[in-house]
PDB file of C-alpha atoms in Angstrom:
ATOM      1  CA  MET E 296      71.101 -39.071  18.507  1.00 43.00           C
ATOM      2  CA  SER E 297      74.346 -40.353  20.314  1.00 44.00           C
ATOM      3  CA  LYS E 298      74.271 -40.399  24.019  1.00 47.00           C
ATOM      4  CA  GLY E 299      76.167 -37.143  24.381  1.00 50.00           C
ATOM      5  CA  SER E 300      73.276 -35.085  22.558  1.00 48.00           C
ATOM      6  CA  SER E 301      70.928 -36.825  24.033  1.00 48.00           C
ATOM      7  CA  SER E 302      72.601 -36.193  27.682  1.00 49.00           C
ATOM      8  CA  SER E 303      73.226 -31.981  25.481  1.00 47.00           C
ATOM      9  CA  SER E 304      69.490 -31.998  24.927  1.00 48.00           C
ATOM     10  CA  LYS E 305      68.469 -33.595  28.442  1.00 50.00           C
ATOM     11  CA  LYS E 306      70.420 -30.109  29.817  1.00 50.00           C
ATOM     12  CA  ALA E 307      69.288 -27.418  27.080  1.00 50.00           C
ATOM     13  CA  LYS E 308      65.265 -28.931  28.711  1.00 65.00           C
ATOM     14  CA  LYS E 309      65.900 -28.701  32.470  1.00 81.00           C
ATOM     15  CA  GLU E 310      63.891 -26.175  34.401  1.00 87.00           C
ATOM     16  CA  ASP E 311      65.500 -23.352  35.929  1.00 96.00           C
ATOM     17  CA  LYS E 312      63.758 -22.658  39.427  1.00 97.00           C
ATOM     18  CA  THR E 313      64.896 -19.970  39.646  1.00 98.00           C
ATOM     19  CA  GLN E 314      62.476 -18.073  37.578  1.00 98.00           C
ATOM     20  CA  LEU E 315      58.086 -17.228  37.957  1.00 99.00           C
ATOM     21  CA  LYS E 316      55.541 -20.214  38.365  1.00 99.00           C
ATOM     22  CA  LYS E 317      53.498 -19.143  36.545  1.00 98.00           C
ATOM     23  CA  GLY E 318      50.591 -18.120  37.832  1.00 98.00           C
ATOM     24  CA  SER E 319      51.982 -17.201  41.414  1.00 99.00           C
ATOM     25  CA  ASN E 320      53.639 -14.317  42.821  1.00 99.00           C
ATOM     26  CA  HIS E 321      57.237 -16.093  43.430  1.00 99.00           C
ATOM     27  CA  SER E 322      59.624 -18.958  42.183  1.00 99.00           C
ATOM     28  CA  ILE E 323      59.800 -22.622  40.996  1.00 99.00           C
ATOM     29  CA  GLU E 324      62.317 -23.525  43.907  1.00 98.00           C
ATOM     30  CA  ALA E 325      59.815 -21.022  46.342  1.00 99.00           C
ATOM     31  CA  SER E 326      57.125 -23.660  46.178  1.00 99.00           C
ATOM     32  CA  ASP E 327      58.914 -25.708  48.166  1.00 98.00           C
ATOM     33  CA  TYR E 328      58.338 -23.107  51.444  1.00 99.00           C
ATOM     34  CA  ALA E 329      55.424 -21.165  50.635  1.00 99.00           C
ATOM     35  CA  TYR E 330      52.001 -21.376  52.325  1.00 99.00           C
ATOM     36  CA  ASP E 331      49.240 -20.598  51.818  1.00 99.00           C
ATOM     37  CA  VAL E 332      47.947 -16.507  52.439  1.00 99.00           C
ATOM     38  CA  THR E 333      44.804 -18.034  54.421  1.00 98.00           C
ATOM     39  CA  ALA E 334      45.975 -20.769  56.364  1.00 98.00           C
ATOM     40  CA  VAL E 335      47.839 -18.477  57.585  1.00 98.00           C
ATOM     41  CA  ASN E 336      46.052 -15.760  58.289  1.00 98.00           C
ATOM     42  CA  ASN E 337      43.410 -18.287  60.045  1.00 97.00           C
ATOM     43  CA  THR E 338      46.547 -19.578  61.945  1.00 98.00           C
ATOM     44  CA  ILE E 339      47.652 -16.024  63.158  1.00 98.00           C
ATOM     45  CA  ARG E 340      44.502 -14.711  63.966  1.00 97.00           C
ATOM     46  CA  GLY E 341      43.585 -18.267  66.120  1.00 96.00           C
ATOM     47  CA  LYS E 342      40.722 -19.033  64.078  1.00 96.00           C
ATOM     48  CA  SER E 343      42.531 -22.252  63.131  1.00 93.00           C
ATOM     49  CA  GLN E 344      46.086 -24.696  63.609  1.00 92.00           C
ATOM     50  CA  ASP E 345      46.347 -24.740  59.500  1.00 94.00           C
ATOM     51  CA  VAL E 346      50.256 -24.164  59.306  1.00 97.00           C
ATOM     52  CA  LYS E 347      51.967 -26.518  61.794  1.00 94.00           C
ATOM     53  CA  GLY E 348      55.089 -25.984  63.724  1.00 97.00           C
ATOM     54  CA  LYS E 349      57.815 -22.792  64.604  1.00 98.00           C
ATOM     55  CA  VAL E 350      57.432 -20.862  60.948  1.00 99.00           C
ATOM     56  CA  VAL E 351      58.141 -17.509  60.645  1.00 99.00           C
ATOM     57  CA  PHE E 352      57.238 -15.036  57.157  1.00 99.00           C
ATOM     58  CA  LEU E 353      59.074 -11.514  57.166  1.00 99.00           C
ATOM     59  CA  THR E 354      57.353  -9.108  55.722  1.00 99.00           C
ATOM     60  CA  PHE E 355      58.358  -5.786  54.281  1.00 99.00           C
ATOM     61  CA  ASP E 356      55.784  -3.505  53.446  1.00 99.00           C
ATOM     62  CA  ASP E 357      56.069   0.405  51.353  1.00 99.00           C
ATOM     63  CA  GLY E 358      58.832  -0.183  49.233  1.00 98.00           C
ATOM     64  CA  ILE E 359      60.374  -0.131  46.638  1.00 99.00           C
ATOM     65  CA  ASP E 360      63.198   1.880  47.870  1.00 99.00           C
ATOM     66  CA  PRO E 361      65.831   1.878  45.387  1.00 98.00           C
ATOM     67  CA  THR E 362      68.179   1.933  48.259  1.00 98.00           C
ATOM     68  CA  LEU E 363      67.143  -0.352  51.058  1.00 99.00           C
ATOM     69  CA  THR E 364      65.733  -2.574  49.383  1.00 99.00           C
ATOM     70  CA  PRO E 365      68.733  -4.247  47.819  1.00 99.00           C
ATOM     71  CA  GLN E 366      69.690  -3.548  51.186  1.00 99.00           C
ATOM     72  CA  VAL E 367      67.483  -6.118  52.470  1.00 99.00           C
ATOM     73  CA  MET E 368      67.918  -8.201  49.917  1.00 99.00           C
ATOM     74  CA  ASP E 369      71.710  -8.944  50.443  1.00 99.00           C
ATOM     75  CA  ILE E 370      70.941  -9.596  54.299  1.00 99.00           C
ATOM     76  CA  LEU E 371      68.474 -12.376  52.734  1.00 99.00           C
ATOM     77  CA  LYS E 372      71.008 -13.984  50.908  1.00 99.00           C
ATOM     78  CA  GLU E 373      73.958 -13.473  53.409  1.00 99.00           C
ATOM     79  CA  TYR E 374      72.055 -15.329  55.706  1.00 99.00           C
ATOM     80  CA  GLY E 375      69.503 -17.548  53.041  1.00 99.00           C
ATOM     81  CA  VAL E 376      66.519 -17.080  54.403  1.00 99.00           C
ATOM     82  CA  HIS E 377      63.781 -15.549  52.482  1.00 99.00           C
ATOM     83  CA  ALA E 378      61.277 -13.153  52.530  1.00 99.00           C
ATOM     84  CA  THR E 379      57.357 -11.643  50.993  1.00 99.00           C
ATOM     85  CA  PHE E 380      57.765  -8.189  50.234  1.00 99.00           C
ATOM     86  CA  PHE E 381      54.141  -5.580  50.196  1.00 99.00           C
ATOM     87  CA  HIS E 382      55.044  -3.624  47.805  1.00 99.00           C
ATOM     88  CA  ILE E 383      53.194  -0.170  46.396  1.00 99.00           C
ATOM     89  CA  GLY E 384      51.895   0.223  43.073  1.00 99.00           C
ATOM     90  CA  TYR E 385      52.989   3.315  41.854  1.00 99.00           C
ATOM     91  CA  THR E 386      56.873   1.987  43.471  1.00 99.00           C
ATOM     92  CA  ILE E 387      56.668  -0.584  40.014  1.00 99.00           C
ATOM     93  CA  THR E 388      58.412   1.574  37.366  1.00 98.00           C
ATOM     94  CA  PRO E 389      60.631  -0.043  34.907  1.00 98.00           C
ATOM     95  CA  GLU E 390      63.425   1.876  37.256  1.00 98.00           C
ATOM     96  CA  ASN E 391      62.583  -0.418  39.864  1.00 98.00           C
ATOM     97  CA  GLY E 392      62.062  -3.853  37.538  1.00 98.00           C
ATOM     98  CA  ASP E 393      65.603  -4.713  38.118  1.00 99.00           C
ATOM     99  CA  ILE E 394      64.886  -4.693  41.608  1.00 99.00           C
ATOM    100  CA  LEU E 395      61.327  -6.858  41.695  1.00 99.00           C
ATOM    101  CA  LYS E 396      62.971  -9.404  38.855  1.00 99.00           C
ATOM    102  CA  ARG E 397      65.817 -10.551  41.682  1.00 99.00           C
ATOM    103  CA  GLN E 398      62.991 -11.137  44.225  1.00 99.00           C
ATOM    104  CA  ILE E 399      61.682 -13.416  42.007  1.00 99.00           C
ATOM    105  CA  THR E 400      64.843 -15.151  40.966  1.00 99.00           C
ATOM    106  CA  GLU E 401      66.450 -15.169  44.521  1.00 99.00           C
ATOM    107  CA  GLY E 402      63.942 -17.176  46.420  1.00 99.00           C
ATOM    108  CA  HIS E 403      61.179 -14.359  47.703  1.00 99.00           C
ATOM    109  CA  ALA E 404      57.477 -13.523  47.335  1.00 99.00           C
ATOM    110  CA  ILE E 405      55.692 -10.402  45.877  1.00 99.00           C
ATOM    111  CA  ALA E 406      51.953  -9.116  47.632  1.00 99.00           C
ATOM    112  CA  ASN E 407      49.651  -6.056  46.910  1.00 99.00           C
ATOM    113  CA  HIS E 408      50.043  -3.590  49.264  1.00 99.00           C
ATOM    114  CA  SER E 409      47.928  -0.940  47.545  1.00 99.00           C
ATOM    115  CA  LEU E 410      48.564   1.780  44.262  1.00 99.00           C
ATOM    116  CA  SER E 411      48.946   4.841  46.356  1.00 99.00           C
ATOM    117  CA  HIS E 412      49.637   3.900  50.394  1.00 99.00           C
ATOM    118  CA  ASN E 413      47.097   7.195  50.593  1.00 99.00           C
ATOM    119  CA  PHE E 414      45.077   7.063  53.483  1.00 99.00           C
ATOM    120  CA  ASN E 415      42.784   9.735  52.577  1.00 99.00           C
ATOM    121  CA  LEU E 416      41.840   8.012  49.485  1.00 99.00           C
ATOM    122  CA  LEU E 417      41.505   5.128  50.749  1.00 99.00           C
ATOM    123  CA  TYR E 418      39.208   5.186  54.055  1.00 99.00           C
ATOM    124  CA  PRO E 419      38.654   8.676  53.795  1.00 99.00           C
ATOM    125  CA  GLY E 420      37.216   9.967  57.160  1.00 98.00           C
ATOM    126  CA  ARG E 421      38.171   7.285  58.248  1.00 98.00           C
ATOM    127  CA  VAL E 422      35.055   5.029  55.976  1.00 98.00           C
ATOM    128  CA  PRO E 423      36.341   2.245  53.560  1.00 98.00           C
ATOM    129  CA  ASN E 424      36.543   3.875  50.131  1.00 99.00           C
ATOM    130  CA  GLN E 425      35.951  -0.222  47.901  1.00 99.00           C
ATOM    131  CA  SER E 426      36.156   0.706  44.595  1.00 99.00           C
ATOM    132  CA  GLN E 427      38.978   2.611  45.289  1.00 99.00           C
ATOM    133  CA  ILE E 428      41.087   0.138  47.346  1.00 99.00           C
ATOM    134  CA  THR E 429      39.771  -2.523  44.950  1.00 99.00           C
ATOM    135  CA  THR E 430      40.715  -0.647  41.594  1.00 99.00           C
ATOM    136  CA  GLU E 431      43.471   0.160  43.357  1.00 99.00           C
ATOM    137  CA  VAL E 432      44.331  -3.613  43.784  1.00 99.00           C
ATOM    138  CA  ASP E 433      44.139  -4.010  40.183  1.00 98.00           C
ATOM    139  CA  GLN E 434      46.281  -1.378  39.325  1.00 99.00           C
ATOM    140  CA  THR E 435      48.944  -2.190  40.992  1.00 99.00           C
ATOM    141  CA  MET E 436      48.438  -5.987  40.237  1.00 99.00           C
ATOM    142  CA  ALA E 437      48.610  -4.508  36.482  1.00 99.00           C
ATOM    143  CA  ASN E 438      51.971  -2.874  37.464  1.00 99.00           C
ATOM    144  CA  PHE E 439      53.237  -5.692  38.616  1.00 99.00           C
ATOM    145  CA  LYS E 440      52.181  -7.878  35.071  1.00 99.00           C
ATOM    146  CA  ALA E 441      53.677  -4.632  32.996  1.00 99.00           C
ATOM    147  CA  ILE E 442      57.247  -5.626  34.601  1.00 99.00           C
ATOM    148  CA  LEU E 443      57.060  -9.745  35.764  1.00 99.00           C
ATOM    149  CA  GLY E 444      55.172 -10.308  32.809  1.00 98.00           C
ATOM    150  CA  LYS E 445      50.504 -11.786  32.298  1.00 98.00           C
ATOM    151  CA  ASP E 446      51.857 -15.004  34.553  1.00 99.00           C
ATOM    152  CA  PHE E 447      52.922 -13.443  37.554  1.00 99.00           C
ATOM    153  CA  LYS E 448      50.087 -13.397  39.912  1.00 99.00           C
ATOM    154  CA  THR E 449      49.373 -12.253  43.594  1.00 99.00           C
ATOM    155  CA  ARG E 450      46.841 -13.398  45.581  1.00 98.00           C
ATOM    156  CA  ILE E 451      48.096 -11.467  48.847  1.00 99.00           C
ATOM    157  CA  PHE E 452      46.724  -8.127  50.080  1.00 99.00           C
ATOM    158  CA  ARG E 453      47.336  -6.332  52.953  1.00 99.00           C
ATOM    159  CA  TYR E 454      45.438  -2.937  53.291  1.00 99.00           C
ATOM    160  CA  PRO E 455      47.699  -0.283  54.046  1.00 99.00           C
ATOM    161  CA  GLY E 456      47.454   0.567  57.738  1.00 98.00           C
ATOM    162  CA  GLY E 457      46.644  -2.998  58.570  1.00 98.00           C
ATOM    163  CA  HIS E 458      43.094  -4.454  58.576  1.00 99.00           C
ATOM    164  CA  MET E 459      42.994  -4.479  62.152  1.00 98.00           C
ATOM    165  CA  SER E 460      43.098  -0.476  62.168  1.00 98.00           C
ATOM    166  CA  TRP E 461      39.709   0.253  60.164  1.00 98.00           C
ATOM    167  CA  GLN E 462      36.234  -0.047  60.940  1.00 98.00           C
ATOM    168  CA  GLY E 463      33.432  -1.708  57.687  1.00 98.00           C
ATOM    169  CA  LEU E 464      36.134  -3.693  55.770  1.00 99.00           C
ATOM    170  CA  GLU E 465      33.922  -6.711  55.478  1.00 98.00           C
ATOM    171  CA  GLY E 466      31.956  -5.672  51.943  1.00 98.00           C
ATOM    172  CA  THR E 467      35.866  -5.112  50.683  1.00 99.00           C
ATOM    173  CA  ASP E 468      37.047  -8.407  51.456  1.00 99.00           C
ATOM    174  CA  GLN E 469      34.312  -9.658  50.399  1.00 99.00           C
ATOM    175  CA  ALA E 470      34.863  -7.732  47.112  1.00 99.00           C
ATOM    176  CA  LEU E 471      38.654  -8.661  47.022  1.00 99.00           C
ATOM    177  CA  ALA E 472      37.599 -12.672  47.542  1.00 98.00           C
ATOM    178  CA  LYS E 473      35.675 -12.281  44.547  1.00 98.00           C
ATOM    179  CA  GLN E 474      39.280 -11.424  42.878  1.00 96.00           C
ATOM    180  CA  GLY E 475      40.626 -13.916  44.316  1.00 97.00           C
ATOM    181  CA  VAL E 476      42.514 -11.699  46.939  1.00 99.00           C
ATOM    182  CA  GLN E 477      43.100 -12.791  50.625  1.00 99.00           C
ATOM    183  CA  TRP E 478      44.419  -9.869  52.800  1.00 99.00           C
ATOM    184  CA  ILE E 479      46.536 -10.503  56.089  1.00 99.00           C
ATOM    185  CA  ASP E 480      48.103  -8.585  58.860  1.00 99.00           C
ATOM    186  CA  TRP E 481      50.747  -9.372  61.465  1.00 99.00           C
ATOM    187  CA  ASN E 482      51.150 -10.755  64.530  1.00 99.00           C
ATOM    188  CA  MET E 483      54.826  -9.775  65.420  1.00 99.00           C
ATOM    189  CA  LEU E 484      55.903  -5.807  64.528  1.00 99.00           C
ATOM    190  CA  CYS E 485      59.762  -4.124  64.700  1.00 99.00           C
ATOM    191  CA  GLY E 486      57.587  -0.984  65.845  1.00 99.00           C
ATOM    192  CA  ASP E 487      59.646   1.475  62.816  1.00 99.00           C
ATOM    193  CA  ALA E 488      56.496   2.914  61.691  1.00 98.00           C
ATOM    194  CA  GLU E 489      54.725   3.670  65.371  1.00 97.00           C
ATOM    195  CA  PRO E 490      54.481   7.244  66.620  1.00 96.00           C
ATOM    196  CA  LEU E 491      58.175   8.803  66.990  1.00 96.00           C
ATOM    197  CA  SER E 492      57.067   8.607  70.967  1.00 96.00           C
ATOM    198  CA  VAL E 493      56.937   5.141  71.015  1.00 96.00           C
ATOM    199  CA  ARG E 494      59.700   4.135  67.793  1.00 98.00           C
ATOM    200  CA  PRO E 495      62.287   2.666  68.803  1.00 99.00           C
ATOM    201  CA  THR E 496      65.845   4.040  68.102  1.00 98.00           C
ATOM    202  CA  THR E 497      68.768   1.359  68.716  1.00 99.00           C
ATOM    203  CA  SER E 498      69.018  -2.377  67.639  1.00 99.00           C
ATOM    204  CA  GLU E 499      68.501  -3.298  71.256  1.00 99.00           C
ATOM    205  CA  SER E 500      65.472  -1.561  71.199  1.00 99.00           C
ATOM    206  CA  MET E 501      63.975  -2.883  68.051  1.00 99.00           C
ATOM    207  CA  MET E 502      64.370  -6.158  69.474  1.00 99.00           C
ATOM    208  CA  ALA E 503      63.135  -5.781  72.637  1.00 99.00           C
ATOM    209  CA  TYR E 504      60.174  -4.502  70.968  1.00 99.00           C
ATOM    210  CA  MET E 505      59.809  -6.571  68.259  1.00 99.00           C
ATOM    211  CA  ASP E 506      60.431  -9.318  70.999  1.00 98.00           C
ATOM    212  CA  GLY E 507      57.351  -7.783  73.460  1.00 98.00           C
ATOM    213  CA  SER E 508      54.660  -7.307  70.353  1.00 98.00           C
ATOM    214  CA  GLN E 509      53.267 -11.142  70.349  1.00 97.00           C
ATOM    215  CA  LYS E 510      52.192 -10.584  73.332  1.00 96.00           C
ATOM    216  CA  TYR E 511      48.696  -8.409  72.273  1.00 96.00           C
ATOM    217  CA  PHE E 512      47.828 -11.527  69.237  1.00 97.00           C
ATOM    218  CA  PRO E 513      46.546 -15.328  69.993  1.00 97.00           C
ATOM    219  CA  GLU E 514      49.027 -17.020  71.477  1.00 96.00           C
ATOM    220  CA  THR E 515      51.301 -19.192  68.025  1.00 97.00           C
ATOM    221  CA  THR E 516      54.288 -20.962  67.159  1.00 97.00           C
ATOM    222  CA  VAL E 517      53.224 -19.434  63.569  1.00 98.00           C
ATOM    223  CA  LYS E 518      54.911 -15.671  62.976  1.00 99.00           C
ATOM    224  CA  VAL E 519      54.016 -13.127  60.296  1.00 99.00           C
ATOM    225  CA  VAL E 520      56.299 -10.043  61.539  1.00 99.00           C
ATOM    226  CA  LEU E 521      55.394  -6.772  59.991  1.00 99.00           C
ATOM    227  CA  MET E 522      58.921  -4.480  58.762  1.00 99.00           C
ATOM    228  CA  HIS E 523      59.511  -1.524  56.082  1.00 99.00           C
ATOM    229  CA  ASP E 524      61.706  -1.466  53.493  1.00 99.00           C
ATOM    230  CA  THR E 525      60.907   2.889  52.781  1.00 97.00           C
ATOM    231  CA  ALA E 526      63.504   5.618  53.472  1.00 96.00           C
ATOM    232  CA  GLY E 527      63.796   6.665  57.002  1.00 96.00           C
ATOM    233  CA  LYS E 528      63.796   2.367  57.729  1.00 98.00           C
ATOM    234  CA  GLU E 529      67.447   2.244  58.555  1.00 98.00           C
ATOM    235  CA  LEU E 530      67.656   0.808  61.500  1.00 99.00           C
ATOM    236  CA  THR E 531      65.430  -2.497  60.223  1.00 99.00           C
ATOM    237  CA  VAL E 532      68.214  -3.039  57.806  1.00 99.00           C
ATOM    238  CA  GLN E 533      70.996  -2.751  59.951  1.00 99.00           C
ATOM    239  CA  THR E 534      68.587  -4.666  63.145  1.00 99.00           C
ATOM    240  CA  LEU E 535      67.645  -7.489  60.298  1.00 99.00           C
ATOM    241  CA  PRO E 536      70.707 -10.032  60.731  1.00 99.00           C
ATOM    242  CA  GLN E 537      69.850 -10.328  64.852  1.00 99.00           C
ATOM    243  CA  ILE E 538      66.008 -10.672  63.493  1.00 99.00           C
ATOM    244  CA  ILE E 539      66.930 -13.427  61.440  1.00 99.00           C
ATOM    245  CA  GLU E 540      69.144 -14.584  64.403  1.00 99.00           C
ATOM    246  CA  TYR E 541      66.341 -14.481  66.983  1.00 99.00           C
ATOM    247  CA  PHE E 542      64.256 -16.792  64.932  1.00 99.00           C
ATOM    248  CA  LYS E 543      67.232 -18.990  63.861  1.00 99.00           C
ATOM    249  CA  ASN E 544      67.840 -19.302  67.042  1.00 99.00           C
ATOM    250  CA  GLN E 545      64.547 -20.221  68.529  1.00 98.00           C
ATOM    251  CA  GLY E 546      64.619 -22.900  66.009  1.00 98.00           C
ATOM    252  CA  TYR E 547      62.209 -21.548  63.446  1.00 99.00           C
ATOM    253  CA  THR E 548      61.926 -21.933  59.482  1.00 99.00           C
ATOM    254  CA  PHE E 549      61.350 -19.173  56.833  1.00 99.00           C
ATOM    255  CA  GLY E 550      58.401 -19.406  55.019  1.00 99.00           C
ATOM    256  CA  VAL E 551      57.237 -16.973  51.755  1.00 99.00           C
ATOM    257  CA  LEU E 552      52.804 -16.181  51.299  1.00 99.00           C
ATOM    258  CA  GLU E 553      51.233 -17.491  48.397  1.00 99.00           C
TER     259      GLU E 553
END
């Protein structure tokens, strides 16, 4: 075989690092900045310092939205940073499949946010329905696999409303852990899902809200920021460049959850 054909063969076999890393929720190249969700969760809850240094995780709940989610991704691409998207299972449809695939290709991570996001089903009378929650996690995973293939797997789950909002989740946490699933909340938020009486209405007030939200959580240089990429969250998209600059100016690196 000539050197030329040998070189061509090597190029043909070169791994495409934008493709899904088998058994994960992100691309091969995203492994360089992906952090174990359990380590991050323990760190932001003040249980350990498993994650060192200044690392921020931008997280977006309640997608996929066919309009706002691509806008968020455009901004992330422009600034060269990545995020973790917590999708609601019923939005994972063939119509939104290209958006989901783009998230993998562009280096983001994908996580589970239940199938329905219906509090009456998940927490009837504010009591967690373990069977409903674990079933919805499974169904959402099946929806992901239908679009991204059998090699996709996400370990990450965020309870609708947040784990911190509900009592009596210990049994459900254990059931999810047996399925290899770990929940995570946040320790900063932009306020875009707060009651209207306190919800920010300008980019300036959103930045102030986010900055002030840190004081309610254990002190750490690791930040998990709660935002939303669904209908009505246009202000979040508008403010996202400032949010990114806020962390860049403080010397943070941007990670995704795995």
